[in-house]
C-alpha cells in the first residue's frame, strides 16, 4: 500500500504538467459548446512529427554518437574558461537539431562526470548556462522545440519567415552566452579529464541519421508526415523496438489535452472574445508571462487559436523559456538531473539559475522591443 502511494506521488511530481492538462481538458468539457469536434482541433501532424523526431533522437542517443562527440571535443581542453565555453556551446548547437530537452538529458550527466575536477559552484554555473544555451539554441529551427513545430505548422509559416524572425535572436543570444562565459575567472585544470574512446555503433547511427533527415523533411513539408511515420514505425518494428520505450509519450498526451482544452475554451463565445481582446497586440508580453507559470509549450498551444500574430507568439514563447524553472520543461530536466546527485545544493543551484535566467530574459526582451 505504502509503495503504491509513493509511486502515485512520484508520478504526480514527475508528470504534473500532464495531469494539469488532463484536468483542464476534462473540466472544460462541461462548459464547452456541444458542437465541438475534437478531431478537427487535435493537430495530428504535430503529434506525429514529435513522435518521429523523439524516436530518431532516442535511437541516436543509444548509438553512442553524442557521447563520443562530446568526449572528443572536451578531451584536450585544460583551461576552465575554454572547457566551460566548449560544454555550453555544445548544448547551444546540439539543441537546434535534437531539441533542448534531449540535449540536456544527454549532456548534463556527461558534464557532471567531466567536471569532478573543479568546484561545485563552477559546475552549477556551467549546468545553468548549458540550460540557457539549450533553450536559446533550440529556437533556431522548427524541430528545436515542440512548440516551434506546433507554431510552424499551425500558422503554416514558410521556412524563410521562421528563420528571418528567429536568427537575430539566436545570434544575439550566442554573443550574450560567449560574453558571459568569458567573464569567468580563468585557471588551468587537470588535463586528464575523463575521456572515452568507445566508438559509436556506425550502422545504428547511419540508420537514425537517415530517419532523422526524413523527419526534418516532413517538418518542412517536403515529405508527407504520414509517409514519415510509416517509415519510422517499420524500421523500429523490424530492427529496434526498444526505442519505443524511450519516446516521451507524456509530452505527446500533454499536447493532446491542451488541444482539447483550447478547443473547449474557444467554443465559449464570452471567454473567446475576452482572450482575443486581452492578447491582441500583446502576444509577446502575454506569452512570455504565461510561460513563466505553465511553461512555453502549453502557452503556445493555448494562445494560438486566439491570435493571428504567429510571429509575436513564436518570439514570446521562445524567450519565455527563460525565467522560472517552470518556463521550459528543459530547465526542470537540468534541475532534476543536478539535484538528484547533489541534493544539498538545491538552493545554490536555484540562486544561480534565477540570476542568470532573469538577466538573459530581461536583456532579450529589450532586444525584442528594439527590433520588432
Coordinates of C-alpha atoms in Angstrom, one line a residue, residues 2 4 9 20 31-33 42 46 81 103 126 198 243 250 273-274 290 301 332 344 356:
X2 CA 2.8 2.4 1.0
X4 CA 1.6 2.4 -4.3
X9 CA 3.2 10.7 -5.5
X20 CA -2.9 19.7 -15.1
X31 CA -18.7 24.2 -20.3
X32 CA -17.8 23.8 -24.0
X33 CA -20.3 24.1 -26.8
X42 CA -6.1 18.0 -32.3
X46 CA 2.4 17.9 -34.8
X81 CA 37.1 29.0 -19.3
X103 CA 20.3 17.8 -25.3
X126 CA 28.1 25.6 -16.2
X198 CA 34.3 3.9 -27.2
X243 CA 13.3 2.7 -28.9
X250 CA 3.5 12.1 -21.6
X273 CA -13.9 37.3 -27.0
X274 CA -12.2 38.2 -23.7
X290 CA 2.2 32.9 -19.2
X301 CA -1.0 25.6 -27.8
X332 CA 13.2 21.3 -15.0
X344 CA 22.3 19.6 -0.6
X356 CA 21.3 34.2 -14.9

